[in-house]
mmCIF file of C-alpha atoms and ligand atoms in Angstrom:
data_model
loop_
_atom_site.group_PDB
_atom_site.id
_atom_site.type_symbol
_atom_site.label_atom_id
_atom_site.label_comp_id
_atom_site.label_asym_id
_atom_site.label_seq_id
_atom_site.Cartn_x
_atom_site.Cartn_y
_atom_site.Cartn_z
ATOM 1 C CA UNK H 1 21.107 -6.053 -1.900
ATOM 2 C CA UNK H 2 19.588 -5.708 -5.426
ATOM 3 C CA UNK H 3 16.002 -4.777 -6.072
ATOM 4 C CA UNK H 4 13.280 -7.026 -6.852
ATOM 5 C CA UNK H 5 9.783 -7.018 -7.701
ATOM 6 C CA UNK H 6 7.215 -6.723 -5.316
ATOM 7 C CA UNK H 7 3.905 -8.749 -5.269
ATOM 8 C CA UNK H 8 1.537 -6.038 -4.317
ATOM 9 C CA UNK H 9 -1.652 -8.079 -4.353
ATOM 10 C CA UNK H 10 -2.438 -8.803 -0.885
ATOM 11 C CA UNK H 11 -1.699 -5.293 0.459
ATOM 12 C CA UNK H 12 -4.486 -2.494 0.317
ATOM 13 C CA UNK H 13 -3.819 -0.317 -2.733
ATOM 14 C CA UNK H 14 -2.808 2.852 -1.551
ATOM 15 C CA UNK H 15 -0.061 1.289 0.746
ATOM 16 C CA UNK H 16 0.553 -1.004 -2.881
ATOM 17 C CA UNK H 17 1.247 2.448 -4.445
ATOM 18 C CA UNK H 18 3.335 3.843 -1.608
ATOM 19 C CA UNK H 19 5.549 1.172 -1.437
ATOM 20 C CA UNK H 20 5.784 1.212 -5.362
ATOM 21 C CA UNK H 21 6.480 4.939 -5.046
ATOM 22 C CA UNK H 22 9.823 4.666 -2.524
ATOM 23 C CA UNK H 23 10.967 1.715 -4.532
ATOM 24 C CA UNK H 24 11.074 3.555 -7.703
ATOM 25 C CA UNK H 25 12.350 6.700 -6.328
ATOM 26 C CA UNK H 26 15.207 4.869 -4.605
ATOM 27 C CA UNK H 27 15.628 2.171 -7.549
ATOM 28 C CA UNK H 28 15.526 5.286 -10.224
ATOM 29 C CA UNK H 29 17.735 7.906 -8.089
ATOM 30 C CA UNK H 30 20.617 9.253 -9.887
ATOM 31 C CA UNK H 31 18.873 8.740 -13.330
ATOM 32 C CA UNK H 32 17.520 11.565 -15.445
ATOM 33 C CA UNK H 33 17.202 8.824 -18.453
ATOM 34 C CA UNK H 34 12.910 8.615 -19.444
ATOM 35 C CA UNK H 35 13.221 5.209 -21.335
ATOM 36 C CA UNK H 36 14.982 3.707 -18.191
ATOM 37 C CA UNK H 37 12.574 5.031 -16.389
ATOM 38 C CA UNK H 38 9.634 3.828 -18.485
ATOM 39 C CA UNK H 39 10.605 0.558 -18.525
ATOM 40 C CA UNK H 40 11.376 0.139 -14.955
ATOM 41 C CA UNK H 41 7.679 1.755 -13.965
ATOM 42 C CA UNK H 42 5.788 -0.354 -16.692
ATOM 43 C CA UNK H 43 8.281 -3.431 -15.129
ATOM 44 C CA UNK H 44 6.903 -2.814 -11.733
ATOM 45 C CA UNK H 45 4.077 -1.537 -12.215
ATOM 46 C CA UNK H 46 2.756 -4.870 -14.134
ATOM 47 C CA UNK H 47 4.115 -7.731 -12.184
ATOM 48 C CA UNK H 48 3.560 -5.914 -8.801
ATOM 49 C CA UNK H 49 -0.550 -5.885 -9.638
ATOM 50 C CA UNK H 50 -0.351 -8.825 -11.810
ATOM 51 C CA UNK H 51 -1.943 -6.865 -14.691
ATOM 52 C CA UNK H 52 -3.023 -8.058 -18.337
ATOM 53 C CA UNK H 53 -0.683 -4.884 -19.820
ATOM 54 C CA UNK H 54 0.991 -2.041 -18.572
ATOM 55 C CA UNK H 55 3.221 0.909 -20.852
ATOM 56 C CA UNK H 56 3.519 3.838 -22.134
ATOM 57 C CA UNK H 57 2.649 5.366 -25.066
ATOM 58 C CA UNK H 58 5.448 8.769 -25.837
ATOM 59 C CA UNK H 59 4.246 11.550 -27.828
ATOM 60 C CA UNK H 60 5.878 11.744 -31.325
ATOM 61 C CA UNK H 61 3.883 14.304 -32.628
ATOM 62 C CA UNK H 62 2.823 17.017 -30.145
ATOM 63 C CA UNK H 63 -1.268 17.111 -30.031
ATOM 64 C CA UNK H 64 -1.571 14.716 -32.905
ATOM 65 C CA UNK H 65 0.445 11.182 -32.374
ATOM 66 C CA UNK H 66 1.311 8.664 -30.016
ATOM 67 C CA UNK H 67 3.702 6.190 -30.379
ATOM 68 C CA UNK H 68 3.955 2.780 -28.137
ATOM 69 C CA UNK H 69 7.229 2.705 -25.494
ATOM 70 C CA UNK H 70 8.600 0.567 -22.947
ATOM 71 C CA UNK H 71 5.771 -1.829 -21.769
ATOM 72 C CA UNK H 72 4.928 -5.451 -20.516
ATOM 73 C CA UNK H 73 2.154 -7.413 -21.725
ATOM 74 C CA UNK H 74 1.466 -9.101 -25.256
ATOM 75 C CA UNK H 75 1.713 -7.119 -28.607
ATOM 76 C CA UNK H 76 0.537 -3.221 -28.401
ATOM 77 C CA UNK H 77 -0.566 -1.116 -31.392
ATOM 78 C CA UNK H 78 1.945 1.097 -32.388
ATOM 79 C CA UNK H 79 0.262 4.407 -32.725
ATOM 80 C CA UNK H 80 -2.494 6.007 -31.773
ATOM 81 C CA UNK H 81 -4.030 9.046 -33.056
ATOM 82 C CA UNK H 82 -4.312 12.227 -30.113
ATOM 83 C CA UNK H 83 -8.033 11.680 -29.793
ATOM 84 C CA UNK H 84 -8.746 8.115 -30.230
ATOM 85 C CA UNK H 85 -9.313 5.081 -28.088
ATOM 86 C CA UNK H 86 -8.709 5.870 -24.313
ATOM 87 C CA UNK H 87 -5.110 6.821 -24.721
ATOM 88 C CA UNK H 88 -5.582 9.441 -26.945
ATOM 89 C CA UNK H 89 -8.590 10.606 -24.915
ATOM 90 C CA UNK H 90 -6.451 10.916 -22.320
ATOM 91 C CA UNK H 91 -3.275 12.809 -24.081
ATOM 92 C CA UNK H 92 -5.844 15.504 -25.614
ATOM 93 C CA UNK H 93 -7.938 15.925 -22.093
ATOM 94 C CA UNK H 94 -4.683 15.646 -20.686
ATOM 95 C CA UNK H 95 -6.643 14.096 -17.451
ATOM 96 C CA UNK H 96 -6.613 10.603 -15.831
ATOM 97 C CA UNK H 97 -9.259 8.160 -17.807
ATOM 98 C CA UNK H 98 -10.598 5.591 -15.976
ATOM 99 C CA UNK H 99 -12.890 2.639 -17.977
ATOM 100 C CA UNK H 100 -15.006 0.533 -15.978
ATOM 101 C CA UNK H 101 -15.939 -1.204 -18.900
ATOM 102 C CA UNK H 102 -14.049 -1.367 -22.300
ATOM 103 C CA UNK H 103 -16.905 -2.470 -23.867
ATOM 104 C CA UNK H 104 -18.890 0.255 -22.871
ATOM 105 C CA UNK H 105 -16.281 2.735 -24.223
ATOM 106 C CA UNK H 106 -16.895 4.305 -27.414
ATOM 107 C CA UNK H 107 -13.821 4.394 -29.905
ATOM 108 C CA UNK H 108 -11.733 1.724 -27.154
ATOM 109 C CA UNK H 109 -8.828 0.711 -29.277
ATOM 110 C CA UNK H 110 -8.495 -3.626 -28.312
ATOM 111 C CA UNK H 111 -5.446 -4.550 -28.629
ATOM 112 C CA UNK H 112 -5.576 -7.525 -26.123
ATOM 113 C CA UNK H 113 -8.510 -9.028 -26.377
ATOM 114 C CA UNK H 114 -9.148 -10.166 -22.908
ATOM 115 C CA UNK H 115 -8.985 -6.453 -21.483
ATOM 116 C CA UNK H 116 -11.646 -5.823 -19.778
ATOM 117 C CA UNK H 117 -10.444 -2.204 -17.645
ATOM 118 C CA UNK H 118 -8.458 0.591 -18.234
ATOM 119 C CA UNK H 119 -6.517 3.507 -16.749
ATOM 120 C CA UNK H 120 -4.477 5.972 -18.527
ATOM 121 C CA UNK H 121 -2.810 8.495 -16.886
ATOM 122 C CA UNK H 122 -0.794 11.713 -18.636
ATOM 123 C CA UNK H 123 2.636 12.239 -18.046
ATOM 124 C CA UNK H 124 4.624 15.845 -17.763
ATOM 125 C CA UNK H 125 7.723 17.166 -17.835
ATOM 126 C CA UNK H 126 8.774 19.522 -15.422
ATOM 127 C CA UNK H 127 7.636 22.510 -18.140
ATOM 128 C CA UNK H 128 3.925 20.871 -17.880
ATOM 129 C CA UNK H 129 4.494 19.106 -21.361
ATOM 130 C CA UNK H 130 2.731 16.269 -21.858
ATOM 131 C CA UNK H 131 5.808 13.628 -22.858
ATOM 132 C CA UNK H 132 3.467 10.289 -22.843
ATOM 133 C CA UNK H 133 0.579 8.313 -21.452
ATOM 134 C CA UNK H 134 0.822 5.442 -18.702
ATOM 135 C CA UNK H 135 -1.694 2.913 -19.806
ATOM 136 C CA UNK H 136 -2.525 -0.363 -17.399
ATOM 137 C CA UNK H 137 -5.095 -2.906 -18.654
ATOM 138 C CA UNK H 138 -6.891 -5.516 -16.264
ATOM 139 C CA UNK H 139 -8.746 -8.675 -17.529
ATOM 140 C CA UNK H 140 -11.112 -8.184 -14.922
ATOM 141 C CA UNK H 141 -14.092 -5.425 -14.781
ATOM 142 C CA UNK H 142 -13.753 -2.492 -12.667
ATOM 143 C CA UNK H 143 -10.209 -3.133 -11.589
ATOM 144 C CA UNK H 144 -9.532 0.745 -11.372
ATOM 145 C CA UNK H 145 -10.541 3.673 -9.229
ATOM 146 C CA UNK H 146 -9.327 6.564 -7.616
ATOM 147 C CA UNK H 147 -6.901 5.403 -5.749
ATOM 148 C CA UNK H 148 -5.259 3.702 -8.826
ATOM 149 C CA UNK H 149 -5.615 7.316 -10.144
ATOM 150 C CA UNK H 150 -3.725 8.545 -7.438
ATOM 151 C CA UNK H 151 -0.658 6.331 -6.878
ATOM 152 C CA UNK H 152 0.187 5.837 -10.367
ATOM 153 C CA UNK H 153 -0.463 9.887 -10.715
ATOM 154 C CA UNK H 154 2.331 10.137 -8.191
ATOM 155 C CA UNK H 155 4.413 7.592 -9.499
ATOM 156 C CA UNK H 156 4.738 9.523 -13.236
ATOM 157 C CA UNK H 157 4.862 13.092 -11.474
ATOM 158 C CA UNK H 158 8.793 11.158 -11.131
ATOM 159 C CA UNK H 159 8.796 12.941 -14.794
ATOM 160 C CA UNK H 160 8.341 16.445 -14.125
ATOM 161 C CA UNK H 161 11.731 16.041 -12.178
ATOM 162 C CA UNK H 162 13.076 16.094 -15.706
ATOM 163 C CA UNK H 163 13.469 19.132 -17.705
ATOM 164 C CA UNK H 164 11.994 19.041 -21.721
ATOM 165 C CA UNK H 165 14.597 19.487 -24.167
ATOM 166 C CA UNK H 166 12.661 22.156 -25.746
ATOM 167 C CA UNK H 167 11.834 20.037 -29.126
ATOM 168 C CA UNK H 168 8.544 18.737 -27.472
ATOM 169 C CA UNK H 169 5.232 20.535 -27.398
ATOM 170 C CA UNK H 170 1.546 20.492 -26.531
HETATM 171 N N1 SME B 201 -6.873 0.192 -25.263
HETATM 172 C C1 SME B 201 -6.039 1.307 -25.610
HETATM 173 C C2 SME B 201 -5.038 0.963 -26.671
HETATM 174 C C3 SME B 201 -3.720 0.528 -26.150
HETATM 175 S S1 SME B 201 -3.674 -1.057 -25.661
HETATM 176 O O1 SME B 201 -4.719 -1.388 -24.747
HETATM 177 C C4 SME B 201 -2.200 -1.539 -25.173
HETATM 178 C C5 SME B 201 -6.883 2.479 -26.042
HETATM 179 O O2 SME B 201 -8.082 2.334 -26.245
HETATM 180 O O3 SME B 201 -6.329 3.556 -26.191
#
């Protein structure tokens, strides 16, 4: 039987996130492809939570420029500078950013103005480069925590299954 989506809403999150996790391992097994993957992550990802945007911005220019990727959600900027807004706060701490409160975050780059919360999570290859950043938007306050951090941490450590191809670096 084909895959589907999964609503995720009316399960606690980390079982959301371990479900998500053994459906994208299965759904994504056999392919070594990043942009399938991308897009079938942000895919799930978004409609499983019901989020405002989910995607990922790749790194085009090691330590100095991100450029938008496979995501769901209305328009996203395009690029955004290593160092800027929480995506690029997040590519040059290479950490997991959570935002409570996009309004309360200095430099927050809107591109949807109903966003209200943020994650971003870094993604590696399998050489510890950093290829791109997950970003998921909520219209609600405080939709994020640590077990968002977590399960979607998991869910792009799928990446460091596949080797760099040596032109990248951080
Ligand atoms: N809010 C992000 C920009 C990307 S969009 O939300 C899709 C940021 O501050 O980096």
């Amino acid at each position: 039987m084909a895959e589907t989506t999964h609503d995720l809403r009316s399960l606690p999150r980390d079982d959301a996130y371990a479900l998500l996790d053994e459906q994208l391992r299965h759904v994504l097994a056999g392919i070594d492809d990043r942009v399938a993957a991308m897009a079938t992550i942000a895919s799930l990802v978004h409609h499983g939570f019901g989020h405002l945007w989910t995607g990922f911005y790749q790194v085009v220019e090691p330590g100095r420029l991100l450029r938008v990727g496979p995501y769901q959600g209305t328009l996203g900027c395009l690029e955004i500078p290593f160092g800027q807004g929480v995506c690029g706060t997040a590519a040059t701490r290479r950490q997991t950013v959570i935002v409570r409160d996009v309004q309360a975050f200095d430099g927050h780059i809107v591109c949807d103005p109903r966003a209200r919360s943020e994650i971003v999570i870094p993604v590696f290859d399998s050489r510890g480069v950093l290829i791109a950043v997950l970003d998921v938007d909520s219209g609600e306050v405080a939709t994020f925590g640590e077990v968002d951090a977590d399960g979607l941490e998991r869910i792009v450590s799928w990446f460091s299954g596949i080797p760099g191809n040596g032109a990248e670096g951080q």
